[in-house]
Short mmCIF file of C-alpha atoms and ligand atoms in Angstrom, two decimals:
data_model
loop_
_atom_site.label_atom_id
_atom_site.label_comp_id
_atom_site.label_asym_id
_atom_site.label_seq_id
_atom_site.Cartn_x
_atom_site.Cartn_y
_atom_site.Cartn_z
CA MET A 235 -22.45 30.18 -6.33
CA ALA A 236 -23.91 26.66 -5.39
CA ALA A 237 -21.50 23.61 -4.52
CA GLU A 238 -20.99 21.60 -7.59
CA LEU A 239 -21.87 17.96 -7.21
CA ILE A 240 -19.33 15.60 -8.26
CA GLU A 241 -18.55 12.09 -8.25
CA VAL A 242 -15.89 10.00 -7.39
CA THR A 243 -14.32 6.55 -6.99
CA GLY A 244 -12.97 5.60 -3.80
CA MET A 245 -12.29 3.52 -0.61
CA VAL A 246 -12.69 4.94 3.14
CA LEU A 247 -8.95 5.18 4.74
CA THR A 248 -10.20 7.05 7.86
CA ALA A 249 -13.35 7.80 9.76
CA SER A 250 -13.31 9.83 12.93
CA PRO A 251 -16.39 11.64 14.51
CA VAL A 252 -17.58 14.98 14.24
CA LYS A 253 -19.91 16.77 16.41
CA GLU A 254 -22.43 15.22 17.47
CA TYR A 255 -23.86 13.48 14.59
CA ASP A 256 -21.22 13.70 11.99
CA LYS A 257 -18.21 11.77 10.47
CA ARG A 258 -15.20 13.46 8.61
CA ILE A 259 -13.72 10.43 6.46
CA GLU A 260 -10.54 10.34 4.08
CA LEU A 261 -11.65 9.06 0.70
CA LEU A 262 -8.45 7.24 -1.45
CA THR A 263 -10.15 8.34 -4.71
CA LYS A 264 -9.22 6.97 -8.22
CA GLU A 265 -9.91 10.91 -9.81
CA ARG A 266 -8.94 13.63 -6.82
CA GLY A 267 -6.42 11.56 -4.58
CA ARG A 268 -6.70 10.93 -1.22
CA ILE A 269 -9.58 14.12 -0.03
CA SER A 270 -11.42 14.39 2.99
CA ALA A 271 -15.34 14.41 2.95
CA PHE A 272 -17.30 15.07 6.06
CA VAL A 273 -20.51 12.87 6.29
CA THR A 274 -23.38 14.46 8.24
CA GLY A 275 -25.52 12.32 9.96
CA ALA A 276 -23.48 9.33 9.79
CA ARG A 277 -23.91 8.33 13.22
CA ARG A 278 -27.18 8.74 13.62
CA VAL A 279 -28.85 5.46 14.07
CA ASN A 280 -30.68 4.04 10.88
CA SER A 281 -29.00 7.07 8.96
CA ALA A 282 -28.52 6.38 5.10
CA VAL A 283 -25.22 7.54 4.64
CA SER A 284 -23.57 6.02 8.05
CA ALA A 285 -22.49 2.42 6.40
CA CYS A 286 -20.52 5.08 3.62
CA ALA A 287 -18.33 6.18 6.22
CA ILE A 288 -17.21 2.69 7.35
CA PRO A 289 -12.97 2.45 6.68
CA PHE A 290 -12.11 0.13 3.99
CA THR A 291 -15.76 0.02 2.13
CA PHE A 292 -15.52 0.99 -1.58
CA GLY A 293 -17.94 2.67 -3.81
CA THR A 294 -18.97 5.36 -5.67
CA TYR A 295 -19.30 8.42 -4.18
CA ARG A 296 -21.54 11.47 -4.69
CA LEU A 297 -19.98 15.02 -3.46
CA TYR A 298 -20.39 18.58 -2.62
CA GLU A 299 -17.32 20.11 -3.19
CA GLY A 300 -16.83 23.21 -0.53
CA ARG A 301 -14.30 25.60 -0.60
CA SER A 302 -12.24 23.77 1.95
CA SER A 303 -13.74 20.16 2.24
CA TYR A 304 -16.15 18.31 0.55
CA ASN A 305 -19.67 16.74 1.53
CA VAL A 306 -20.86 13.40 0.82
CA GLN A 307 -24.32 14.04 -0.56
CA SER A 308 -25.19 10.25 -1.27
CA ALA A 309 -22.86 7.17 -1.55
CA GLN A 310 -22.97 3.53 -4.15
CA ILE A 311 -21.32 0.72 -1.83
CA LYS A 312 -19.61 -1.55 -4.22
CA LYS A 313 -17.83 -3.73 -1.82
CA PHE A 314 -17.59 -3.39 2.13
CA PHE A 315 -14.64 -5.93 3.44
CA ALA A 316 -16.98 -6.95 6.56
CA GLY A 317 -14.29 -9.52 7.23
CA ILE A 318 -11.52 -6.79 7.72
CA ALA A 319 -13.17 -5.24 11.27
CA ASP A 320 -14.31 -8.87 12.37
CA ASP A 321 -10.29 -10.01 13.18
CA PHE A 322 -7.67 -8.38 14.98
CA ASP A 323 -4.76 -9.39 13.16
CA THR A 324 -6.33 -8.27 9.83
CA LEU A 325 -7.64 -5.18 11.03
CA CYS A 326 -3.88 -4.41 11.64
CA TYR A 327 -3.02 -4.75 8.22
CA ALA A 328 -5.50 -3.42 7.02
CA SER A 329 -4.88 -0.01 8.92
CA TYR A 330 -0.93 0.08 7.80
CA PHE A 331 -1.86 -0.21 4.41
CA ALA A 332 -4.21 2.42 4.33
CA GLU A 333 -1.85 4.48 6.59
CA LEU A 334 0.96 3.95 3.80
CA ALA A 335 -1.79 4.64 1.36
CA ARG A 336 -2.46 7.97 3.10
CA TYR A 337 2.00 8.57 3.21
CA PHE A 338 1.81 7.87 -0.62
CA THR A 339 -0.89 10.01 -1.66
CA ARG A 340 -2.43 13.52 -1.40
CA GLU A 341 -5.32 15.84 -2.60
CA ASN A 342 -5.46 16.39 -6.50
CA VAL A 343 -3.07 13.82 -7.51
CA GLU A 344 -5.26 10.95 -9.35
CA ALA A 345 -4.58 7.45 -7.69
CA PRO A 346 -5.93 5.15 -9.53
CA ASP A 347 -3.49 2.26 -8.99
CA GLU A 348 -2.68 2.86 -5.25
CA LEU A 349 -6.45 2.40 -5.07
CA LEU A 350 -6.42 -0.68 -7.02
CA LEU A 351 -3.75 -2.05 -4.67
CA LEU A 352 -5.54 -1.66 -1.93
CA TYR A 353 -8.50 -3.07 -2.94
CA VAL A 354 -7.05 -6.21 -3.99
CA ALA A 355 -4.92 -6.29 -0.98
CA CYS A 356 -8.29 -5.94 1.39
CA SER A 357 -10.19 -8.94 -1.19
CA ALA A 358 -6.78 -11.17 -0.65
CA MET A 359 -6.95 -10.52 3.22
CA THR A 360 -10.42 -11.05 3.52
CA ARG A 361 -10.23 -14.91 1.20
CA GLY A 362 -7.61 -15.45 3.78
CA LYS A 363 -6.07 -18.10 1.10
CA ILE A 364 -2.67 -16.39 1.42
CA SER A 365 -0.77 -15.27 4.50
CA LEU A 366 -1.05 -11.83 5.69
CA PRO A 367 2.61 -11.39 5.69
CA LEU A 368 2.73 -12.39 2.03
CA VAL A 369 0.28 -9.89 1.85
CA ARG A 370 2.33 -6.92 3.23
CA VAL A 371 5.82 -7.39 1.30
CA ILE A 372 3.43 -7.49 -1.82
CA TYR A 373 1.28 -4.76 -1.12
CA GLU A 374 5.09 -2.61 -0.19
CA MET A 375 6.95 -4.09 -3.06
CA ARG A 376 3.90 -2.88 -5.55
CA MET A 377 3.30 0.12 -4.06
CA MET A 378 7.10 1.62 -4.44
CA GLN A 379 7.08 0.16 -7.73
CA ILE A 380 3.76 2.58 -8.35
CA GLU A 381 5.49 5.66 -6.47
CA GLY A 382 8.39 5.60 -8.65
CA GLU A 383 10.71 4.17 -6.32
CA ALA A 384 11.41 0.12 -7.39
CA LEU A 385 14.47 -2.00 -7.57
CA GLU A 386 16.19 -2.90 -10.66
CA LEU A 387 16.06 -6.95 -9.87
CA PHE A 388 16.40 -8.15 -13.41
CA GLN A 389 19.84 -7.35 -14.13
CA CYS A 390 23.01 -5.56 -12.95
CA LEU A 391 22.31 -1.31 -13.06
CA GLY A 392 26.02 -1.30 -14.62
CA CYS A 393 26.95 -3.85 -16.95
CA LYS A 394 23.41 -5.12 -17.74
CA THR A 395 24.28 -9.08 -16.92
CA SER A 396 21.67 -11.07 -15.35
CA GLN A 397 24.02 -14.20 -14.51
CA GLY A 398 26.16 -14.24 -11.83
CA ASN A 399 26.45 -13.39 -8.27
CA LEU A 400 24.00 -10.60 -8.02
CA ARG A 401 23.57 -8.34 -5.21
CA VAL A 402 21.01 -5.47 -4.15
CA TYR A 403 22.62 -1.81 -3.36
CA PHE A 404 20.17 -0.24 -1.70
CA SER A 405 22.26 3.43 -2.86
CA ARG A 406 22.46 2.49 -6.23
CA GLY A 407 18.59 1.58 -6.45
CA GLY A 408 19.05 -2.81 -7.41
CA PHE A 409 21.62 -5.07 -8.74
CA LEU A 410 25.41 -5.10 -9.21
CA CYS A 411 27.18 -7.80 -10.15
CA ASP A 412 30.58 -8.48 -8.18
CA SER A 413 32.89 -6.34 -10.85
CA CYS A 414 30.69 -3.49 -11.33
CA ALA A 415 30.06 -3.34 -7.19
CA ALA A 416 33.71 -3.71 -6.98
CA LYS A 417 34.01 -0.30 -9.74
CA PHE A 418 30.90 1.41 -8.09
CA MET A 419 30.65 0.51 -4.51
CA SER A 420 34.60 1.05 -3.49
CA GLU A 421 34.25 4.03 -1.06
CA GLN A 422 31.20 3.20 0.58
CA ARG A 423 30.17 0.78 2.77
CA GLU A 424 27.18 -0.47 1.70
CA LYS A 425 27.87 -4.68 1.35
CA GLY A 426 24.88 -5.43 -0.89
CA TYR A 427 22.28 -7.89 0.07
CA ARG A 428 21.79 -10.81 -1.13
CA LEU A 429 18.36 -12.93 -2.16
CA SER A 430 17.98 -16.48 -2.78
CA PRO A 431 16.37 -16.99 -6.51
CA ASP A 432 13.17 -17.70 -5.24
CA ALA A 433 13.17 -14.69 -3.35
CA VAL A 434 14.42 -12.48 -6.47
CA TYR A 435 11.40 -14.26 -8.69
CA ALA A 436 8.96 -13.52 -6.09
CA LEU A 437 9.64 -9.75 -6.11
CA GLN A 438 9.72 -9.82 -10.13
CA PHE A 439 6.38 -11.53 -10.18
CA ILE A 440 5.43 -9.06 -7.86
CA VAL A 441 6.63 -5.78 -9.89
CA THR A 442 5.28 -7.49 -13.42
CA THR A 443 1.92 -9.04 -12.89
CA PRO A 444 -1.18 -6.94 -13.67
CA LEU A 445 -2.59 -5.75 -10.64
CA GLU A 446 -5.79 -8.02 -10.65
CA ARG A 447 -3.50 -11.34 -10.33
CA LEU A 448 -1.14 -10.32 -7.89
CA PHE A 449 -1.98 -12.06 -4.55
CA THR A 450 -2.41 -15.46 -6.43
CA PHE A 451 1.00 -17.24 -5.70
CA ARG A 452 2.42 -18.53 -2.19
CA VAL A 453 5.79 -19.07 -1.05
CA SER A 454 7.67 -20.93 1.49
CA GLU A 455 7.66 -20.13 5.29
CA GLN A 456 11.47 -19.21 4.67
CA ILE A 457 11.01 -17.53 1.53
CA GLU A 458 8.27 -15.16 3.08
CA LYS A 459 10.38 -14.50 5.75
CA GLU A 460 13.30 -13.61 3.62
CA LEU A 461 11.03 -11.37 1.62
CA SER A 462 9.44 -9.94 5.13
CA GLU A 463 13.86 -9.07 6.36
CA PHE A 464 14.18 -7.94 2.77
CA MET A 465 11.19 -5.26 2.83
CA THR A 466 12.15 -3.67 6.15
CA HIS A 467 15.99 -2.91 4.83
CA TYR A 468 14.06 -1.46 1.83
CA TYR A 469 11.74 0.37 3.39
CA GLU A 470 14.42 1.53 6.07
CA HIS A 471 16.46 2.61 3.63
CA TYR A 472 14.14 4.34 1.43
CA LEU A 473 10.89 5.72 3.64
CA HIS A 474 12.41 8.04 6.61
CA HIS A 475 8.80 7.93 8.77
CA THR A 476 7.67 6.23 11.59
CA PHE A 477 3.82 4.57 10.55
CA GLN A 478 1.53 4.58 13.81
CA SER A 479 -0.11 1.53 12.75
CA LEU A 480 3.11 -1.02 12.39
CA ALA A 481 3.67 -0.63 16.17
CA PHE A 482 0.45 -2.95 16.42
CA LEU A 483 2.00 -5.24 13.63
CA GLU A 484 4.90 -5.50 15.42
CA SER A 485 2.83 -6.60 18.64
CA LEU A 486 1.26 -9.86 16.86
CA PRO A 487 3.22 -13.06 17.18
CA TYR A 488 4.83 -13.61 13.57
ZN1 ZN B 554 27.43 -5.59 -13.77
#
């Protein structure tokens, strides 16, 4: 039976050399989630397909579906983020975003939101209007929401009040007021994470704004720091995974 030709919209997450002239890429696709594909001749000089095998390239890929992997027949590149590879800091962040996207996606589970989030994050980084650490906060927060791990940050999980002293209890999945915390958390050691009103507002914006308009706000340096620290606690609580690319990120002077 001849291999079937399919068309997908996607972005290259990783690329590695295979044999003398080929590459294997991991593609985050809207239709089929994260798939791996071979690009024959990608490393040949003047190859027509070499550009489509570079990380963070976005486009329409025509693939032959083989028994255990795909082969790229051709690609129509719609966006190539040249600014990513040119700047070491941006590349470190982008690599971490790609690694997070890899962690949360798999083959044959469509990933339109993850793909769009990665795309708009790459666009925001190359435009350079908001800081890289803030792009990271937004990306991480929104990714958790896409994956169904969002925190309740609008009202108390117990009594539904949005007034008074609300703190985040990661083990409960969001805000609790003081009296609900006393009721529910009496036997647990979790103290509750206090966020400033500006930080709460920023996080609420991140989980409610359409993806296309997500990277349009800025915060003070102090709030950015507060949000970054909060995300670190949030991720430590929910994801017990060491991301390789974080080692590079943590070596950056922020
Ligand atoms: Zn309450």
